[in-house]
Coordinates of C-alpha atoms in Angstrom, one line a residue:
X963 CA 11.6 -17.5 -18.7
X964 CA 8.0 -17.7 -18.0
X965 CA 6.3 -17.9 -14.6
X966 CA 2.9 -19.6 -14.7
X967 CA 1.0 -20.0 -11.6
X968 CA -1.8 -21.8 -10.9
X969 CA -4.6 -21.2 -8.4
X970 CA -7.5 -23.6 -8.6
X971 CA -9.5 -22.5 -5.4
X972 CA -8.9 -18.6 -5.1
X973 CA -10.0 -16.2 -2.4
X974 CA -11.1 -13.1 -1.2
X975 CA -9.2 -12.5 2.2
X976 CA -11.3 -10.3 4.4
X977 CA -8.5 -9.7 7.0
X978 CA -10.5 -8.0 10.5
X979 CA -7.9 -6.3 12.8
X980 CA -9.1 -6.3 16.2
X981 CA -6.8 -5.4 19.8
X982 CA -7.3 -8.5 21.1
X983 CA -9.2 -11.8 20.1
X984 CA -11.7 -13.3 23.2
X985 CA -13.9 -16.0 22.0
X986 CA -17.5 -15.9 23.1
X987 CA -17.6 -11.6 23.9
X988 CA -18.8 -8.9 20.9
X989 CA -15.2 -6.9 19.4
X990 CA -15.2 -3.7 17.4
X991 CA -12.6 -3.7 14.2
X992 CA -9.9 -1.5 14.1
X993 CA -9.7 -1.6 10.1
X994 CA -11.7 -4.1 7.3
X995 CA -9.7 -4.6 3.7
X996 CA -10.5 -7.0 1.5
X997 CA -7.9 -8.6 -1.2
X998 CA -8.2 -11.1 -3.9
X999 CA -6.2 -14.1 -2.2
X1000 CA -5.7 -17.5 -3.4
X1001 CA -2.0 -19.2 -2.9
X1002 CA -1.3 -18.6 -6.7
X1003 CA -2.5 -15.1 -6.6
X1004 CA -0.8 -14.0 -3.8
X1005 CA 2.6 -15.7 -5.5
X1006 CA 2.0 -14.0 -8.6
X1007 CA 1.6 -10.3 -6.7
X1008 CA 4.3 -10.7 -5.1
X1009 CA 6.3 -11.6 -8.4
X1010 CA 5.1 -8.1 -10.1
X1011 CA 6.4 -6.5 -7.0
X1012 CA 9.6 -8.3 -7.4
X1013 CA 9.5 -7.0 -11.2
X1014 CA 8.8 -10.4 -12.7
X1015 CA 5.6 -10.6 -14.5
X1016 CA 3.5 -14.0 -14.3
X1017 CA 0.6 -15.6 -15.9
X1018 CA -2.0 -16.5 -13.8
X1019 CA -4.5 -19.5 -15.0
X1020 CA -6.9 -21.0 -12.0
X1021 CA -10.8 -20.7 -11.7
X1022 CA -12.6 -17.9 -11.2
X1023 CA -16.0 -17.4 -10.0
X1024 CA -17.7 -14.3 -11.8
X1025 CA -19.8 -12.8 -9.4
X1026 CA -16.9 -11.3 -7.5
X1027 CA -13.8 -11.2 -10.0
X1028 CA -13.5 -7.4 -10.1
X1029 CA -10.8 -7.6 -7.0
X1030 CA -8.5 -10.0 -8.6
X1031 CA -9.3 -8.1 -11.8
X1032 CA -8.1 -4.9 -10.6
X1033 CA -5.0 -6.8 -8.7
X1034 CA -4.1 -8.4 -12.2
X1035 CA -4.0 -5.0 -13.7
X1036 CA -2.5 -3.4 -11.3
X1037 CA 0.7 -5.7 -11.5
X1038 CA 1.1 -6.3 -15.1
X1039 CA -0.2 -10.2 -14.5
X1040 CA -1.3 -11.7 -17.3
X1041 CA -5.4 -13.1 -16.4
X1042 CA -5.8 -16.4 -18.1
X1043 CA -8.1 -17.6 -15.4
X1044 CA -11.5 -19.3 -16.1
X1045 CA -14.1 -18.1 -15.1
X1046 CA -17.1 -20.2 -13.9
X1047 CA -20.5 -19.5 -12.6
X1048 CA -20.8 -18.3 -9.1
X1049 CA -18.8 -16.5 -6.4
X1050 CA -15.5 -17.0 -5.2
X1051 CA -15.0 -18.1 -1.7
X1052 CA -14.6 -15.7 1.4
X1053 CA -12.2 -16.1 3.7
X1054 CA -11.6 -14.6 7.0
X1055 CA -8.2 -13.7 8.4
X1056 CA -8.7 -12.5 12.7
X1057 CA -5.4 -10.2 13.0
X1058 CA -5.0 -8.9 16.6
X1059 CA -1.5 -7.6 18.7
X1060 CA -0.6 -11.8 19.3
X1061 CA -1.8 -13.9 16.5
X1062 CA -3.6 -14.3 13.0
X1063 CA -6.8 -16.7 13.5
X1064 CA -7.8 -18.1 9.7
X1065 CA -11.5 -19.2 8.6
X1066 CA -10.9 -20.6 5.5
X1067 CA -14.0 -21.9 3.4
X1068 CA -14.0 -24.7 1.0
X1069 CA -14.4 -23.6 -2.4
X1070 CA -16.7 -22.5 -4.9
X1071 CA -17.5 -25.9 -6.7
X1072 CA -16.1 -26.6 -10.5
X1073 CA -17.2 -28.8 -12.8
X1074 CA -15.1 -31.3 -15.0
X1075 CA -15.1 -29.2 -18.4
X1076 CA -14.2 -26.7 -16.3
X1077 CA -11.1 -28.3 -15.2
X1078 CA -10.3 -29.8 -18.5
X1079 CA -10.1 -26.6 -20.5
X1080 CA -7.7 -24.8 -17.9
X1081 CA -5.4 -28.0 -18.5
X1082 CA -5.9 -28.1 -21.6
X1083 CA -4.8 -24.1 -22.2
X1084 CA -2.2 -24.6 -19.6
X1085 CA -0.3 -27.8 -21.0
X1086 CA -0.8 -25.8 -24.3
X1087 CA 1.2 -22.9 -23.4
X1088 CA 3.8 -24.1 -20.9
X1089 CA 7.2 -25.6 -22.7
X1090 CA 10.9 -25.8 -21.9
X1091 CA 11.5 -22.4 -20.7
X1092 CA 8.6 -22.1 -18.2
X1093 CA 8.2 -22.4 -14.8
X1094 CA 4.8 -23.3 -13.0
X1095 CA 3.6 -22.8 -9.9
X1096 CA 1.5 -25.3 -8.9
X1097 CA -0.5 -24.0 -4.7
X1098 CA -3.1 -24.0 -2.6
X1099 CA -6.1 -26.3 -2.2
X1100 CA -8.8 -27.6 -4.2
X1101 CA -12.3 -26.9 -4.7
X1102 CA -15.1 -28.9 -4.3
X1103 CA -15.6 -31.0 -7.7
X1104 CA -11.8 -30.8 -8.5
X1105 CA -10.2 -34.2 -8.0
X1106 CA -7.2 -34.6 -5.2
X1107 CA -4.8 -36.2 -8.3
X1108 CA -5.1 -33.0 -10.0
X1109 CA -1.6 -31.7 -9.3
X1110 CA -0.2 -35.1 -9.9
X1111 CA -1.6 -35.5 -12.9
X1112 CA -0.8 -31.5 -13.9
X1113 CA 3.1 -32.1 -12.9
X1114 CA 3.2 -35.3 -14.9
X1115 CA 2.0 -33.5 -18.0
X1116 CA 4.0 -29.9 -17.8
X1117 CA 7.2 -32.4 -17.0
X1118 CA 6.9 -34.1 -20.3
X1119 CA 6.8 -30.9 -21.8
X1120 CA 9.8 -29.8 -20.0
X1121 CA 8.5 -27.1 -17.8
X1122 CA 9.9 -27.2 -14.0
X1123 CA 7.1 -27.4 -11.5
X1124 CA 6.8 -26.0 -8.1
X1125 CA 4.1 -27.5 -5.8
X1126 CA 3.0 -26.1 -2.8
X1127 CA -0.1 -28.0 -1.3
X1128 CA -1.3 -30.4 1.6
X1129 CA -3.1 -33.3 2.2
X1130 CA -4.3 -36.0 -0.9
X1131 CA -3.0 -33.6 -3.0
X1132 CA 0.3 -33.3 -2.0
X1133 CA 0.2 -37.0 -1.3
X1134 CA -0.7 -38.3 -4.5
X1135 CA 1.7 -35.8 -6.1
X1136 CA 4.6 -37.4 -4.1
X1137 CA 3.2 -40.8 -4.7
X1138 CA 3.9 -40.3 -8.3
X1139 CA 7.1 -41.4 -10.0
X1140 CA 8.8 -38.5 -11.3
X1141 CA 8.1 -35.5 -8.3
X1142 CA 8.1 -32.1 -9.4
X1143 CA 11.1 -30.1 -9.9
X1144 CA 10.6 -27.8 -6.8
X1145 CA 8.4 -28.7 -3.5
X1146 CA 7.6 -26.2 -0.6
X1147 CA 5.8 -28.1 1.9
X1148 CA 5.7 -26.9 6.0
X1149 CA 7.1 -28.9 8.6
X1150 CA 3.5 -29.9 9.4
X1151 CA 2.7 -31.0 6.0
X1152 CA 5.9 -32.8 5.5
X1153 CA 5.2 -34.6 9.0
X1154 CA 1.6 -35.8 7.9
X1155 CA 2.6 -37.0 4.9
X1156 CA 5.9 -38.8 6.1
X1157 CA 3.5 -40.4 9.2
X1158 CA 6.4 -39.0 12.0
X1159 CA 6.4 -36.5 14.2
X1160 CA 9.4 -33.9 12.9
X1161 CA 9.9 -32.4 16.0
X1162 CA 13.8 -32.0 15.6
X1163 CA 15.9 -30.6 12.4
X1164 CA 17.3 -33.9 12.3
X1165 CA 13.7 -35.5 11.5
X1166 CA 13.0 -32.9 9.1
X1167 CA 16.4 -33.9 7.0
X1168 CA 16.0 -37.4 7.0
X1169 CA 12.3 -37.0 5.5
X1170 CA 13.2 -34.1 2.9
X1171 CA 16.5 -36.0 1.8
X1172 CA 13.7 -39.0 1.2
X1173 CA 12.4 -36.7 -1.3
X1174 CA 15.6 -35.3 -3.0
X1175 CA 16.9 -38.7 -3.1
X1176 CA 13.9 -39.7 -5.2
X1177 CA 14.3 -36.7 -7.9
X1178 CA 13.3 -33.4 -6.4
X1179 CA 15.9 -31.1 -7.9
X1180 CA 14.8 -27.9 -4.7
X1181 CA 13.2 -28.6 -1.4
X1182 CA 12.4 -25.7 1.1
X1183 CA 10.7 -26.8 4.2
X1184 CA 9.2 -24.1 6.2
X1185 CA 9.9 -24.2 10.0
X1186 CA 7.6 -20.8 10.7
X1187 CA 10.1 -18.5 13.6
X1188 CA 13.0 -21.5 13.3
X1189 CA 13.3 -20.3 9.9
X1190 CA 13.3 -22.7 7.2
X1191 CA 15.4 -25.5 5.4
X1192 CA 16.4 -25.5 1.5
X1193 CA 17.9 -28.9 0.1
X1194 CA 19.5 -29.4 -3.6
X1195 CA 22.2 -32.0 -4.9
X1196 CA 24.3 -29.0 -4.3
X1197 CA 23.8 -29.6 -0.4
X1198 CA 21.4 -28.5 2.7
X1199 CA 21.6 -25.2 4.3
X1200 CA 19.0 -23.7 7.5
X1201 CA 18.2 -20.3 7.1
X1202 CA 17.3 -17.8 10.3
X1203 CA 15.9 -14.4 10.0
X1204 CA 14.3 -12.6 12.8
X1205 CA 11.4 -10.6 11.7
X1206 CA 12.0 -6.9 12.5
X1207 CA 7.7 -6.2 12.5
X1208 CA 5.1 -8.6 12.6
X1209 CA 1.8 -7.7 11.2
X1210 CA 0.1 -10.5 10.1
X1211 CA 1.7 -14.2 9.3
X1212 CA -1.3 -14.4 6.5
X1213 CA 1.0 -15.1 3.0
X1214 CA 4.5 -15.6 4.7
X1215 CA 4.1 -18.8 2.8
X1216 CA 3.2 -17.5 -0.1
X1217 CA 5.9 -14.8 0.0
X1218 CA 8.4 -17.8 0.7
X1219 CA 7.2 -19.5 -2.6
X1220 CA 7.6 -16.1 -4.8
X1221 CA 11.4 -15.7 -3.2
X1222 CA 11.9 -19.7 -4.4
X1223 CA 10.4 -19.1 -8.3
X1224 CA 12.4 -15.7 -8.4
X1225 CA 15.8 -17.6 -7.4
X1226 CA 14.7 -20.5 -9.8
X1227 CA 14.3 -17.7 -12.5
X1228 CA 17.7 -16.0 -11.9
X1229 CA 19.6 -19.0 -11.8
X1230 CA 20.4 -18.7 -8.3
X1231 CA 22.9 -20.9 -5.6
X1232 CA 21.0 -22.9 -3.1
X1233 CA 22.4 -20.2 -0.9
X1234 CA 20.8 -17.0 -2.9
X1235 CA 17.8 -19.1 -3.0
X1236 CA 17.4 -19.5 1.0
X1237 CA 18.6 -16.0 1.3
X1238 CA 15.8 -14.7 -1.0
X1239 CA 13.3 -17.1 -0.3
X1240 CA 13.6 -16.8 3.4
X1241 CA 14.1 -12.5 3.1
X1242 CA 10.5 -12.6 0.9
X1243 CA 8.1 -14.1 3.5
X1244 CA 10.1 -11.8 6.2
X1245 CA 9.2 -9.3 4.4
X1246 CA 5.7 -9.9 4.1
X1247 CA 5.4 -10.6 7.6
X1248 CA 5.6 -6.8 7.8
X1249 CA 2.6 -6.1 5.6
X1250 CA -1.4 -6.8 5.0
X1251 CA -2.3 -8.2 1.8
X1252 CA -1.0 -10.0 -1.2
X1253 CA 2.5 -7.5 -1.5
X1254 CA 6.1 -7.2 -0.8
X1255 CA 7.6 -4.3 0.4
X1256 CA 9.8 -2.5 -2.2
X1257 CA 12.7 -4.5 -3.9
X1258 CA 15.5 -2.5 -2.4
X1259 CA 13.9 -3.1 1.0
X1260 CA 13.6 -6.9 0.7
X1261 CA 17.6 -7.4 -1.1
X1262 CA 18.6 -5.5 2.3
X1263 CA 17.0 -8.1 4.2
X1264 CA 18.7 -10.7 2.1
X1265 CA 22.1 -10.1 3.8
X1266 CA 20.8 -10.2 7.0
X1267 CA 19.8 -13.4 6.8
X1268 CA 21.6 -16.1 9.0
X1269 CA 22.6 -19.3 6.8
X1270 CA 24.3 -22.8 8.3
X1271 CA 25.5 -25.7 6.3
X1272 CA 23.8 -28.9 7.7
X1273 CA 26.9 -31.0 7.0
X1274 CA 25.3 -34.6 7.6
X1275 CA 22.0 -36.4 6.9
X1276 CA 21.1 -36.7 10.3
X1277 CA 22.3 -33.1 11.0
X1278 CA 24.0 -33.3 14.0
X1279 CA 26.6 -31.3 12.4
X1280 CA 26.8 -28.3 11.0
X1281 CA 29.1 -26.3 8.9
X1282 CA 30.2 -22.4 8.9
X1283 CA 27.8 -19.5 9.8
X1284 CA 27.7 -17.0 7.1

């Protein structure tokens, strides 16, 4: 099978560890790295540390490729990014003993023929056996239908799509009448696009079974320390795993979406899927940068993870521990 993912506003994450974050006073960094970022990007690392190798189209600004140029080499992933005029975006990541503070910019801005020829060459090489990773947010220029529209077109050539965005994006793509295959949205984002506070599991059911019911074959909503949920026709099962070390939360989300396309490209039972899905952004929770620990390491983690059967639609029940 092959993995395609798609990151139309990359970025270079300039992660600052400090001891402790005070707003207003002057801190000294304990350590500086900078790594190409981008939702796509940091999917398709941690594929090639999984072992599965990935294409990676998006847009590219050339002033400061060489990171995601020596990333892409590094792990075997195939570059069919475009590259457009200017710099990609910056964005800071704050990383001290209690939290991770993001400062995310907006984008370098694209143009229209920009956009066109990466759908063009993407439509163009995804088919029946492929699997595309649709994340992350759009650049100035882009318009806010673009994963709808994208979806809609890989569909009809049989691909399976995975989205992972917020916002008019995400909206518009759920607006549409055939959803993608696979969606990955946070218990925020799935409350601001329902219009309802999800403030128990039993919220956050009702709303993703909305979805399933309408045609989305995988949904894994992302609960951040209560774990996550992963719904299929085959049933809806929570998924716990206590984090053993937590460095930075920066690509948990990410990590979560790699474990999802891995299980998708094994085959795998809703059960291995939460299992992975769930052990992948644990594992990167342990870790700065765009990587997964080794594969031994994160399969260990995989059997540690706790897994319920939500037996109802309003889960007030649930079924065996395993």
């Amino acid at each position: 099978m092959r993995v395609i993912t798609v990151t139309l506003n990359p970025a270079v994450d300039e992660t600052i560890t400090i001891d402790r974050l005070v707003p207003g006073t002057v801190h000294r960094a304990r350590d500086v790295r900078r790594n190409a970022g981008g939702k796509g990007v940091n999917v398709a690392s941690c594929l090639a540390d999984w072992g599965i190798r990935a294409t990676a189209f998006g847009l590219l600004g050339t002033e400061n490729a060489a990171p995601f140029e020596a990333l892409f080499t590094a792990g075997g992933i195939e570059d069919r990014f475009e590259r457009v005029a200017g710099a990609t975006r910056v964005n800071l990541k704050i990383v001290d003993a209690n939290d991770t503070t993001d400062i995310n910019l907006g984008g370098l801005p694209v143009r229209s023929e920009d956009v066109a020829s990466l759908v063009t060459k993407l439509e163009a090489l995804a088919g029946a056996d492929t699997l595309v990773v649709l994340a992350g947010s759009l650049p100035p220029g882009c318009p806010p239908s673009i994963y709808a529209d994208l979806s809609a077109r890989l569909c009809a050539r049989g691909a399976r799509v995975l989205l992972d965005s917020s916002g008019p994006p995400l909206s518009l793509a759920l607006a549409a009448p055939e959803l993608p295959y696979c969606l990955k949205p946070n218990r925020h984002e799935l409350a601001e696009w329902s219009g309802n506070a999800l403030d128990d599991l039993a919220d956050v059911v009702r709303v993703a079974d909305q979805l399933r019911d309408r045609g989305a074959k995988l949904i894994a909503v992302s609960l951040g320390a209560d774990g996550a949920l992963f719904l299929s026709d085959k049933g809806t099962i929570w998924a716990q795993l206590a984090a053993p070390t937590v460095v930075s939360t920066v690509g948990a989300g990410d990590a979560m979406v790699a474990g999802l396309t891995a299980a998708m490209a094994e085959g795998a039972s809703l059960e291995r899927t939460a299992r992975l899905a769930t052990a992948f952004a644990v594992a990167k929770l342990g870790l700065l940068g765009p990587h997964l620990p080794g594969r031994v390491e994160v399969e260990a983690l995989t059997h540690k993870v706790k897994i319920v059967a939500v037996e109802t639609a309003d889960a007030t029940g649930m079924g065996e521990t395993r």
